[in-house]
Coordinates of C-alpha atoms in Angstrom, one line a residue:
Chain A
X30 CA 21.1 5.0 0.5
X31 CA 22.8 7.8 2.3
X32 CA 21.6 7.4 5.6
X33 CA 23.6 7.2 8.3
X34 CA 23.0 3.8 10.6
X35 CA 21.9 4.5 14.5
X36 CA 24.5 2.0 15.7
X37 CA 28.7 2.0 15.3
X38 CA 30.4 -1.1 15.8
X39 CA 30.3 -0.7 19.9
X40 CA 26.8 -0.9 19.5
X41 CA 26.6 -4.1 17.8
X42 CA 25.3 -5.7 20.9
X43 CA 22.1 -3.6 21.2
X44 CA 21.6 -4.1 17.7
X45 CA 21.5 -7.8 17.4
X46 CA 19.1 -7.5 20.5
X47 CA 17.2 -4.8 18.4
X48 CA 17.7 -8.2 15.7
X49 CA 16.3 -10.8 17.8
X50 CA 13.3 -8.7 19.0
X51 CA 12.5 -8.2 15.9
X52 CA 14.0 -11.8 14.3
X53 CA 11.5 -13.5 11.7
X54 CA 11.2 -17.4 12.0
X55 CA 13.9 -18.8 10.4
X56 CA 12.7 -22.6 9.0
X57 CA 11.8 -23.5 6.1
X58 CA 8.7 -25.4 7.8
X59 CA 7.0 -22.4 8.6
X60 CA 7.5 -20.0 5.5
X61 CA 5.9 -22.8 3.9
X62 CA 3.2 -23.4 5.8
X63 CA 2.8 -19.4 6.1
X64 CA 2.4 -19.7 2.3
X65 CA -0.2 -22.8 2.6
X66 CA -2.2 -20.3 4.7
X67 CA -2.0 -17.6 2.5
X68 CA -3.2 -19.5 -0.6
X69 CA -6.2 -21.0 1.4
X70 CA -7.1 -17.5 2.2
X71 CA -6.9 -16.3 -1.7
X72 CA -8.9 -19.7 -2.1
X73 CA -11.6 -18.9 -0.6
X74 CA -11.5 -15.0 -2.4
X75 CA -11.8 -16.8 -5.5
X76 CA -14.7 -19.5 -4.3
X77 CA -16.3 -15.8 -3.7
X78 CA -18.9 -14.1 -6.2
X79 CA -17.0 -14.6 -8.9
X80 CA -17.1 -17.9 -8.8
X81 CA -20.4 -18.5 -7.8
X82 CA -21.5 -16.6 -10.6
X83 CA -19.3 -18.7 -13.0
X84 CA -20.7 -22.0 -11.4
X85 CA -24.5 -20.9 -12.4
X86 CA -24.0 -19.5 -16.1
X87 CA -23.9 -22.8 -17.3
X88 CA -27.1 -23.7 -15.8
X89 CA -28.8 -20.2 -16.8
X90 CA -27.5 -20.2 -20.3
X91 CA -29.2 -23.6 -20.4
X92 CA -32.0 -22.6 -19.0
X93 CA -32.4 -19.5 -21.3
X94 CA -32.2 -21.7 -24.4
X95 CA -34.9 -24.0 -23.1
X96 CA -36.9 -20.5 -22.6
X97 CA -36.2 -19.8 -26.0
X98 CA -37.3 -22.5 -27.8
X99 CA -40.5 -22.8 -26.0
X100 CA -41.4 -19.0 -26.7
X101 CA -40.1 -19.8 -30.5
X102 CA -42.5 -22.7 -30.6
X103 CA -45.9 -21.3 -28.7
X104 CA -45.1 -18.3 -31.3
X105 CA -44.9 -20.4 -34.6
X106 CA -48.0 -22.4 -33.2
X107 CA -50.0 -18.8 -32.9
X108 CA -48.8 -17.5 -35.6
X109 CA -49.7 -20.8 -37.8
X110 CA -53.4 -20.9 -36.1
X111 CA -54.0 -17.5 -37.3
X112 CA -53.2 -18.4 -40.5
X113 CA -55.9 -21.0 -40.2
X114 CA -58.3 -18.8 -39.0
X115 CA -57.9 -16.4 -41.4
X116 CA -57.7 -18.8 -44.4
X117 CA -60.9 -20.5 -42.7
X118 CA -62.7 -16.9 -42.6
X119 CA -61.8 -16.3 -46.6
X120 CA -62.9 -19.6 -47.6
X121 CA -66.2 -19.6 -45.3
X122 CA -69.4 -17.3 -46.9
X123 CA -70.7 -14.8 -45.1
X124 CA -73.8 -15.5 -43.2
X125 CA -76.0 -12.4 -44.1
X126 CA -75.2 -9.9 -47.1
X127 CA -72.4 -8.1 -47.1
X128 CA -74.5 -4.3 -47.7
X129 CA -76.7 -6.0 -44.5
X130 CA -73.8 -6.1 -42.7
X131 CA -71.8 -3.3 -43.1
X132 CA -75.2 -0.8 -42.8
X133 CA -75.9 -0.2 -39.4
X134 CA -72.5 0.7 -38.8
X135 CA -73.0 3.8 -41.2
X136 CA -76.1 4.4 -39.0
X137 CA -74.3 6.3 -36.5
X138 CA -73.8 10.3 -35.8
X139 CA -70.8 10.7 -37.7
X140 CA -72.4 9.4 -40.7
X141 CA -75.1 11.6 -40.7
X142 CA -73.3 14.5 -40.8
X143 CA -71.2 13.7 -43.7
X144 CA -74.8 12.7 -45.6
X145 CA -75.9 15.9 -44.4
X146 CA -73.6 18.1 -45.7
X147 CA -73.0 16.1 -48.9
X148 CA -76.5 16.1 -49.8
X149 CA -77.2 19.7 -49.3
Chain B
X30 CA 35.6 -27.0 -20.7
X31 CA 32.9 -28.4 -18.2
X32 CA 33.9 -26.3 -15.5
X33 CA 33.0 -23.4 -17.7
X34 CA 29.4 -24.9 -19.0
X35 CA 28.7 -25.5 -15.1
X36 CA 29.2 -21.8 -14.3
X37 CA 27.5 -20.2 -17.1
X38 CA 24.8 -22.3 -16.8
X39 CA 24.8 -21.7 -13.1
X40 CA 25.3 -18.5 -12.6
X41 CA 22.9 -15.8 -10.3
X42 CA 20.1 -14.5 -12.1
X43 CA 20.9 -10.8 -13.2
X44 CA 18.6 -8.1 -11.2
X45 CA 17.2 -7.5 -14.6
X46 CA 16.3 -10.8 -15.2
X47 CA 14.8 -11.3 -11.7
X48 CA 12.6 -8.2 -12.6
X49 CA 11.2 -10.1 -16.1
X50 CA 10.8 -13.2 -13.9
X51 CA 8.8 -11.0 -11.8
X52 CA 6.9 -9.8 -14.3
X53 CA 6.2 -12.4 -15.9
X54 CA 4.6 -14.2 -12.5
X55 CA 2.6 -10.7 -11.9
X56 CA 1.2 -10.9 -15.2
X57 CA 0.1 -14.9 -15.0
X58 CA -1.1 -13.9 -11.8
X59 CA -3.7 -11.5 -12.9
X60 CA -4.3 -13.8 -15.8
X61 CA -6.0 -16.0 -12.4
X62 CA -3.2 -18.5 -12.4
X63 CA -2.7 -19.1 -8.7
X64 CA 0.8 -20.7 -9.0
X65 CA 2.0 -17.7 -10.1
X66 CA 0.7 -15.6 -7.3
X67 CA 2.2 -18.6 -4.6
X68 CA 5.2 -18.0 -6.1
X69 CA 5.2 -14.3 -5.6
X70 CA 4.0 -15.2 -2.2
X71 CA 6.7 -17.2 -1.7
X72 CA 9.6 -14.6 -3.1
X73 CA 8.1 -11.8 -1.1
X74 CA 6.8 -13.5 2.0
X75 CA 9.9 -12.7 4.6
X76 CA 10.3 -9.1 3.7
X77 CA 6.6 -8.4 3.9
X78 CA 6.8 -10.4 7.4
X79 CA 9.2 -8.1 8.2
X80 CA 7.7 -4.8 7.0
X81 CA 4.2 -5.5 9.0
X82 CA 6.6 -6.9 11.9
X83 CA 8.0 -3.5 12.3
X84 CA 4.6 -1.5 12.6
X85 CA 2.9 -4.0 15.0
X86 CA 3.5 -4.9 18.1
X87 CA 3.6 -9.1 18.3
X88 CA 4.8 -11.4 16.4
X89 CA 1.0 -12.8 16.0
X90 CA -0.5 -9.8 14.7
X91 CA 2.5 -9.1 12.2
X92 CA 1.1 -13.1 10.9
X93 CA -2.1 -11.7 10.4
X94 CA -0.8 -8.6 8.9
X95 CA 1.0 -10.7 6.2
X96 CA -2.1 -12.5 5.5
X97 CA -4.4 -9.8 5.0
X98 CA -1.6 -8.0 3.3
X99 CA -1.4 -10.7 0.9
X100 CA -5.3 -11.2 0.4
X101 CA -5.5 -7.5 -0.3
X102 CA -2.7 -7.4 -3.0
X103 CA -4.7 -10.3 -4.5
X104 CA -7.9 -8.6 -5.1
X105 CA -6.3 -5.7 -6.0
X106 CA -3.5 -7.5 -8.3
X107 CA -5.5 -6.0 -11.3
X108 CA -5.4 -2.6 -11.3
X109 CA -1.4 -2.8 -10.3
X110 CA 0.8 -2.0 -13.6
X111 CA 3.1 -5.0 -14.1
X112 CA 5.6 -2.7 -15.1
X113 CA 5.9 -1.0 -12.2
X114 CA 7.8 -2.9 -9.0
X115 CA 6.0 -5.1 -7.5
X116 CA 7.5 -5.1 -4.3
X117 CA 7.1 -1.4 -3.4
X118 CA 3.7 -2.1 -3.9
X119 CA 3.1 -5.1 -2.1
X120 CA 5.0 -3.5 0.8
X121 CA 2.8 -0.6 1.2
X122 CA -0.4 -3.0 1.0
X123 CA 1.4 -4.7 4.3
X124 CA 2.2 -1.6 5.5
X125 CA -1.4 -0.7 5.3
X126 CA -2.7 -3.8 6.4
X127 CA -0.5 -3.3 9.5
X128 CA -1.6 0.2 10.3
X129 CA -5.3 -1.2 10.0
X130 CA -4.5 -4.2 12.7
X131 CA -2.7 -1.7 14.9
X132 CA -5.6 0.8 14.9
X133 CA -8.0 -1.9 15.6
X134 CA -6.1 -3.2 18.4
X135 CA -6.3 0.1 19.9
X136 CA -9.8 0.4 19.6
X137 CA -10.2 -3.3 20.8
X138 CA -7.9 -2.4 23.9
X139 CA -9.3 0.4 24.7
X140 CA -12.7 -0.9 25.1
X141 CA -11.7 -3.8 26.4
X142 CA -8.5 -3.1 28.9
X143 CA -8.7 0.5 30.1
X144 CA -6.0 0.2 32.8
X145 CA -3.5 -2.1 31.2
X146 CA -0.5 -1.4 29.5
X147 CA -0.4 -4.2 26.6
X148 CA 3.2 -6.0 27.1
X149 CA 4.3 -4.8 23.0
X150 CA 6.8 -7.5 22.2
X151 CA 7.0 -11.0 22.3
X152 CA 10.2 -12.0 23.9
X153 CA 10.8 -15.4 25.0
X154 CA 14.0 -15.6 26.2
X155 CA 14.2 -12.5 28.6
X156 CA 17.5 -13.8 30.0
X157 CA 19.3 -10.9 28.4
X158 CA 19.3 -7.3 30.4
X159 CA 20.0 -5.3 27.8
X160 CA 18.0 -6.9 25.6
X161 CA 15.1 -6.4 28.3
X162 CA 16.0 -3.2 28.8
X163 CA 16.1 -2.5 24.7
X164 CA 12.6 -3.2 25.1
X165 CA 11.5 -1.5 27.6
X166 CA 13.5 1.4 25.6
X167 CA 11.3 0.6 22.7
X168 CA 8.3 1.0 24.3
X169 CA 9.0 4.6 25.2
X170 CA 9.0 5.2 21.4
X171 CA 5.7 6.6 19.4
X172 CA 4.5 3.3 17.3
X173 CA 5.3 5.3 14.0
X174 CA 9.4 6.4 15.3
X175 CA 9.6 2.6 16.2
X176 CA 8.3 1.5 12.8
X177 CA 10.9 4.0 11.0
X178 CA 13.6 3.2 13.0
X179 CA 12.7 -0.8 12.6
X180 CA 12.4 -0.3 8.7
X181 CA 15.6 1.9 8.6
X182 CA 18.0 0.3 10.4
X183 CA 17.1 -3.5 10.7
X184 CA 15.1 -3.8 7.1
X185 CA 17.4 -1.3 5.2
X186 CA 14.8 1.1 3.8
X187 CA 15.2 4.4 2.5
X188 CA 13.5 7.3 4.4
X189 CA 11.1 7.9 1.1
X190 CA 10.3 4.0 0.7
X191 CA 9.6 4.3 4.5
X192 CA 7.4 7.7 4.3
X193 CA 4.8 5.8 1.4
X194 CA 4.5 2.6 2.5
X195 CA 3.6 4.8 6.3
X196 CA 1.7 7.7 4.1
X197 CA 4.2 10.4 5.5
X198 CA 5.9 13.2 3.8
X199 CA 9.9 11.8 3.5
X200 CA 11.6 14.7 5.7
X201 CA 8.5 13.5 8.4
X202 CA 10.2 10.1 7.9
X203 CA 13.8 12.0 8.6
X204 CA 12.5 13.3 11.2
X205 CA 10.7 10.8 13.2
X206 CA 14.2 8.3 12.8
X207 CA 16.4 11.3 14.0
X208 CA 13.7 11.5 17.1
X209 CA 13.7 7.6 17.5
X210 CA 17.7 7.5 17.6
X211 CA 17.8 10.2 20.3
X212 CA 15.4 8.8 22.2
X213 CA 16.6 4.9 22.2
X214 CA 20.2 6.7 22.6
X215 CA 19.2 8.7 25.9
X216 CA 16.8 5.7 27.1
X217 CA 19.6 3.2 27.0
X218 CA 22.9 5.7 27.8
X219 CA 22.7 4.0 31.5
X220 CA 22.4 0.2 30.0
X221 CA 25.6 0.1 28.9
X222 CA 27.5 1.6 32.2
X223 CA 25.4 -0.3 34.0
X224 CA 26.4 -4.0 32.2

């Protein structure tokens, strides 16, 4: 540090006044209770989003799981009556023949065409 | 023999050891462990007291400074490089947080108290002249040539730690203390033949 100081030693008065107007408190009581304050203050910083957020993941990530195994269930069960259904449907005969059933849908326009120009 | 042990094992922690020790709290303290912030609190706590003291105007205010200052420097702990020091830093946060306080006040007072002159420093005492007059003296200085003069010549900073934690160019630093001197030297020429 090469700066040159403001005050010579004639001047020491005005700086120990320049001192005291400007003197920090000097126990030990009230650094630490400056301190105490301090930390209360980060305190409540970290009681902030953060930890908010932290206090209900628990809770969600339960309450995802729970939501997961009740979509994985009513899935399984869908999925297993269809395979009823469908094994019901193959074992069951049909009610009217099956060239009775599929003929009126080749009645339509479509169909006719494709008879008309194929039989032309 | 003993004699020996006793001052070896007690003897002042190198600056370079201080520094690791440093470190090592700055990095536990962005790990979230709060001890090791308190205790950066508690190394740095007097000097940041006395860096926001210097830029506001009461001893109050230069409290609240230190708080914010340190509540800032929290939140912000992670994006500071541990290897960097951590007390430059932490003293331009407080510097910051100071300026902030003192701009508010302004605002505050001049919404509030048009025609009064705010009384800027606490001073119990007031049995001493000169010391009344040192302050009356003070008050005739800009708030950033008291600040530099403050940090210069009571707290022992160097004109370019002064012009970033005050976000001025160095020389403007220089310049401002060379303006501050003059001033408190012409302001107070009649204390002392009048004492």
């Amino acid at each position: 540090m090469s700066d040159i100081r403001l005050y010579n030693s004639e001047d020491d008065e005005v700086v120990s006044g320049l001192r005291s107007l400007y003197a920090a408190p000097s126990g030990d009581g009230y650094w630490n209770e400056l301190e105490a304050r301090i930390m209360a203050r980060v305190a409540d910083v970290e009681l902030g989003w953060w930890t908010e957020l932290d206090r209900w993941i628990r809770p969600a990530i339960a309450a995802a799981a729970v939501l997961l195994l009740a979509t994985g269930v009513a899935m399984y069960r869908a999925h297993q009556e269809e395979q009823n259904i469908a094994a019901e449907s193959m074992l069951t005969a049909p009610a009217v023949p099956v060239s009775t059933a599929i003929r009126p849908t080749l009645q339509d326009d479509r169909e006719a065409r494709i008879r008309f120009l194929f039989g032309r | 023999m003993t004699a020996a042990i006793t001052i070896e094992t007690y003897r002042m922690p190198s600056p370079s050891d201080a520094r690791a020790e440093e470190r090592a709290l700055v990095v536990a303290a962005q790990r979230g462990e709060s001890d090791a912030f308190a205790a950066l609190v508690r190394q740095h706590q007097r000097r940041a007291y006395a860096v926001c003291r210097a830029i506001v105007l009461t001893h109050e205010d230069a409290e609240d400074a230190v708080q914010e200052g340190f509540l800032h420097a929290y939140k912000a702990l992670d994006r500071f490089l541990p290897d960097q020091p951590f007390g430059a830093w932490l003293y331009r946060i407080m510097a910051n947080a100071s300026l902030d306080l003192v701009r508010r006040r302004k605002v505050r007072d001049a919404d509030e108290l048009p025609d009064t002159v705010p009384m800027p420093f606490r001073d119990p005492g007031e049995s001493d002249e000169l010391r009344r007059r040192l302050n009356h003296a003070l008050t005739k200085l800009t708030d950033r040539q008291r600040s530099v003069i403050v940090l210069h010549d009571l707290e022992g900073f160097t004109h370019g730690e002064i012009g970033a934690m005050l976000g001025i160019p160095e020389g403007t630093a220089r310049s401002d203390l060379h303006h501050a001197r003059a001033a408190l030297r012409r302001l107070l020429k009649d204390v002392r033949s009048d004492l």
